[in-house]
């Protein structure tokens, strides 16, 4: 079974630009979550999607958005990039009943804003 | 916001020794999970313990949960150099939250 695939692995962007990150969940997993990891703030929840619907959103500005497609693949977008957006962005997928089995994470996209 | 706080922040031991990491959290939970992260890569799910469970084992891992103290511990027995990684606890409040709230992690170094 293929794992969670995140693309690209690394990204360098300039302040003010926008970026789109992609996540393909494990086949059959319909829930996709996104997390931001920084040295200062640690791992923080961005949002969660299930069947193309956002069910929860973390405490991030509106510049952070996401969506999920009918095949459960998800994208997140960050507009008007700031230096502080430099982070490792992690995607996780899970099945219903995730409370029993935990989440499967991808390897992440490391975004550097210069 | 951080729900869990791991203790210690860093732990250095010799191969063969046991490693114990602790986690405290603030609100009621549906379950608590432990994850491992190697060198800034993705998180690997290690073990999940539900709020009505007190102890769980998986291979060399033993997790305990004390909901009255809002705390959990992860014990890795007979550590190996390959166990060197950061370990995070994460709480799932259940209901309609659909998210994990992570602690800051413990950096474990196992010296050969």
Coordinates of C-alpha atoms in Angstrom, one line a residue:
Chain A
X1 CA 0.0 0.0 0.0
X2 CA 1.5 3.3 -1.0
X3 CA 1.9 5.9 1.8
X4 CA 0.9 9.5 1.9
X5 CA 2.7 11.4 -0.9
X6 CA 3.5 15.0 -0.6
X7 CA 4.9 17.1 -3.4
X8 CA 7.1 18.9 -3.8
X9 CA 9.6 17.9 -1.1
X10 CA 11.4 21.2 -1.0
X11 CA 10.4 24.6 -2.1
X12 CA 12.0 28.1 -2.1
X13 CA 9.8 31.1 -2.6
X14 CA 10.1 34.8 -2.3
X15 CA 8.2 37.0 0.1
X16 CA 4.9 38.1 -1.4
X17 CA 4.6 35.1 -3.7
X18 CA 2.0 32.3 -3.3
X19 CA 2.6 28.6 -3.1
X20 CA 0.5 25.4 -3.5
X21 CA 1.4 22.2 -1.8
X22 CA -0.1 18.8 -2.7
X23 CA -1.0 15.7 -0.7
X24 CA -2.2 12.3 -2.0
X25 CA -3.6 10.2 0.9
X26 CA -3.4 6.5 1.3
X27 CA -5.9 4.8 -1.0
X28 CA -9.2 4.6 0.7
X29 CA -8.5 7.3 3.2
X30 CA -11.0 10.1 2.9
X31 CA -9.7 12.4 5.7
X32 CA -6.7 14.6 5.0
X33 CA -5.2 17.0 7.6
X34 CA -2.5 19.5 7.3
X35 CA 0.0 20.6 10.0
X36 CA 2.7 23.3 10.1
X37 CA 6.0 22.5 12.0
X38 CA 8.4 25.3 13.0
X39 CA 11.1 25.3 15.6
X40 CA 9.4 28.0 17.6
X41 CA 5.7 26.9 17.5
X42 CA 6.1 23.2 17.0
X43 CA 3.4 21.2 15.3
X44 CA 0.3 23.2 14.7
X45 CA -3.0 22.1 13.1
X46 CA -4.0 23.9 9.9
X47 CA -7.1 22.2 8.6
X48 CA -8.9 18.9 8.0
X49 CA -10.9 17.8 5.0
X50 CA -13.3 14.9 4.6
X51 CA -15.2 14.2 1.4
X52 CA -14.3 17.6 0.0
X53 CA -15.6 19.4 3.1
X54 CA -13.4 21.3 5.6
X55 CA -14.5 20.1 9.0
X56 CA -12.0 22.0 11.1
X57 CA -9.6 24.9 10.8
X58 CA -6.7 25.9 13.0
X59 CA -5.8 29.4 14.1
X60 CA -4.1 30.6 11.0
X61 CA -4.7 33.7 8.9
X62 CA -6.9 33.6 5.9
X63 CA -3.7 33.5 3.7
X64 CA -3.7 29.8 4.4
X65 CA -6.4 27.9 2.5
X66 CA -7.0 24.4 1.3
X67 CA -9.2 22.1 -0.6
X68 CA -9.9 18.5 -1.2
X69 CA -10.8 16.9 -4.5
X70 CA -13.2 14.0 -5.2
X71 CA -10.4 11.5 -5.3
X72 CA -9.4 12.7 -1.7
X73 CA -6.2 14.4 -2.9
X74 CA -5.7 17.7 -1.1
X75 CA -3.9 20.9 -1.8
X76 CA -3.1 23.8 0.5
X77 CA -2.3 27.2 -0.6
X78 CA -0.5 30.1 1.1
X79 CA -0.8 33.5 -0.5
X80 CA 1.4 36.6 0.1
X81 CA 4.1 34.6 1.7
X82 CA 5.9 35.9 4.7
X83 CA 9.3 34.9 6.1
X84 CA 7.5 33.3 9.1
X85 CA 5.8 30.9 6.8
X86 CA 9.0 29.0 6.4
X87 CA 8.3 25.6 7.9
X88 CA 7.8 21.9 7.3
X89 CA 4.3 21.3 6.1
X90 CA 3.0 17.9 6.9
X91 CA -0.1 16.1 5.6
X92 CA -1.8 13.2 7.3
X93 CA -4.5 10.9 6.2
X94 CA -6.8 8.6 8.1
X95 CA -9.9 6.4 7.9
X96 CA -13.1 6.7 9.7
X97 CA -12.5 5.3 13.1
X98 CA -9.2 7.2 13.2
X99 CA -9.5 7.2 16.9
X100 CA -8.5 3.6 16.9
X101 CA -5.7 3.6 14.4
X102 CA -4.0 7.0 14.4
X103 CA -2.8 9.0 11.4
X104 CA -0.4 8.3 8.6
X105 CA 1.8 11.2 7.8
X106 CA 3.7 12.1 4.6
X107 CA 7.3 13.1 4.5
X108 CA 6.4 16.7 4.3
X109 CA 7.2 19.7 2.2
X110 CA 9.9 22.0 3.4
X111 CA 9.1 25.6 2.4
X112 CA 11.7 28.3 2.7
X113 CA 10.6 31.9 2.2
X114 CA 13.4 34.3 1.3
Chain B
X1 CA -1.8 26.0 20.8
X2 CA 0.2 23.2 22.4
X3 CA -1.8 20.7 24.4
X4 CA 0.9 18.4 25.5
X5 CA 4.2 19.1 27.2
X6 CA 6.9 16.4 26.9
X7 CA 9.4 15.9 29.6
X8 CA 12.4 15.8 29.3
X9 CA 13.0 18.0 26.2
X10 CA 16.2 16.0 25.5
X11 CA 17.4 12.6 26.6
X12 CA 20.7 11.0 25.9
X13 CA 21.3 7.3 26.8
X14 CA 23.5 4.3 25.8
X15 CA 22.3 1.5 23.6
X16 CA 20.6 -1.2 25.6
X17 CA 19.3 1.2 28.2
X18 CA 15.6 2.0 28.6
X19 CA 14.2 5.5 27.7
X20 CA 11.2 7.0 29.4
X21 CA 9.5 10.1 28.1
X22 CA 6.5 11.8 29.8
X23 CA 3.7 13.9 28.4
X24 CA 1.2 16.1 30.2
X25 CA -1.9 17.6 28.6
X26 CA -4.6 20.0 29.6
X27 CA -8.1 19.0 28.4
X28 CA -10.1 15.8 28.3
X29 CA -9.2 13.4 25.5
X30 CA -10.6 10.6 23.4
X31 CA -7.2 9.1 22.9
X32 CA -3.5 9.9 23.1
X33 CA -1.0 9.0 20.5
X34 CA 2.8 8.8 20.3
X35 CA 4.7 9.6 17.1
X36 CA 8.4 9.5 16.1
X37 CA 10.2 11.9 13.8
X38 CA 13.6 11.4 12.3
X39 CA 15.6 14.5 11.3
X40 CA 12.7 16.8 10.3
X41 CA 11.0 14.2 8.2
X42 CA 7.5 12.9 8.5
X43 CA 5.9 11.6 11.6
X44 CA 5.6 7.9 12.2
X45 CA 2.7 6.6 14.3
X46 CA 3.9 4.4 17.1
X47 CA 1.1 3.6 19.4
X48 CA -2.4 4.9 20.4
X49 CA -4.0 4.5 23.8
X50 CA -7.6 5.3 24.4
X51 CA -8.9 7.3 27.3
X52 CA -10.4 4.2 29.0
X53 CA -7.1 2.3 28.8
X54 CA -4.3 2.5 31.3
X55 CA -1.5 0.7 29.7
X56 CA -0.6 -0.6 26.3
X57 CA 2.3 -2.5 24.8
X58 CA 3.7 -2.8 21.3
X59 CA 7.0 -4.6 20.8
X60 CA 9.6 -2.6 22.8
X61 CA 7.1 0.2 23.5
X62 CA 5.0 0.5 26.6
X63 CA 2.6 3.4 27.1
X64 CA 0.7 4.3 30.2
X65 CA -2.1 6.8 30.6
X66 CA -3.3 8.5 33.8
X67 CA -6.4 10.5 32.9
X68 CA -6.8 11.8 36.5
X69 CA -3.3 13.4 36.2
X70 CA -3.7 14.2 32.5
X71 CA -0.4 12.5 31.8
X72 CA 1.2 9.7 29.8
X73 CA 4.5 8.0 29.6
X74 CA 6.3 6.2 26.8
X75 CA 8.9 3.6 27.7
X76 CA 11.3 2.3 25.0
X77 CA 13.1 -0.8 26.3
X78 CA 16.5 -2.0 25.2
X79 CA 17.1 1.1 23.1
X80 CA 19.0 1.0 19.8
X81 CA 20.9 3.6 17.9
X82 CA 18.1 3.5 15.3
X83 CA 15.7 4.8 18.0
X84 CA 17.5 8.2 17.9
X85 CA 14.7 10.6 16.9
X86 CA 12.2 13.1 18.3
X87 CA 9.2 11.7 20.0
X88 CA 5.9 13.6 20.2
X89 CA 2.7 12.9 22.1
X90 CA -0.5 14.0 20.5
X91 CA -4.0 14.2 21.9
X92 CA -7.2 13.7 20.1
X93 CA -10.2 15.2 21.8
X94 CA -12.6 13.3 19.6
X95 CA -16.1 14.6 18.7
X96 CA -16.1 17.0 15.8
X97 CA -12.5 18.3 16.3
X98 CA -10.8 16.0 13.8
X99 CA -7.4 17.2 14.8
X100 CA -4.3 16.2 16.9
X101 CA -2.8 18.6 19.3
X102 CA 0.9 18.0 19.7
X103 CA 3.4 18.5 22.5
X104 CA 6.8 20.1 21.9
X105 CA 8.6 16.7 21.7
X106 CA 11.5 14.9 23.4
X107 CA 14.7 14.5 21.4
X108 CA 16.1 11.1 22.2
X109 CA 19.7 10.3 21.4
X110 CA 20.9 6.7 21.7
X111 CA 24.6 6.4 21.7
X112 CA 26.2 3.2 20.3

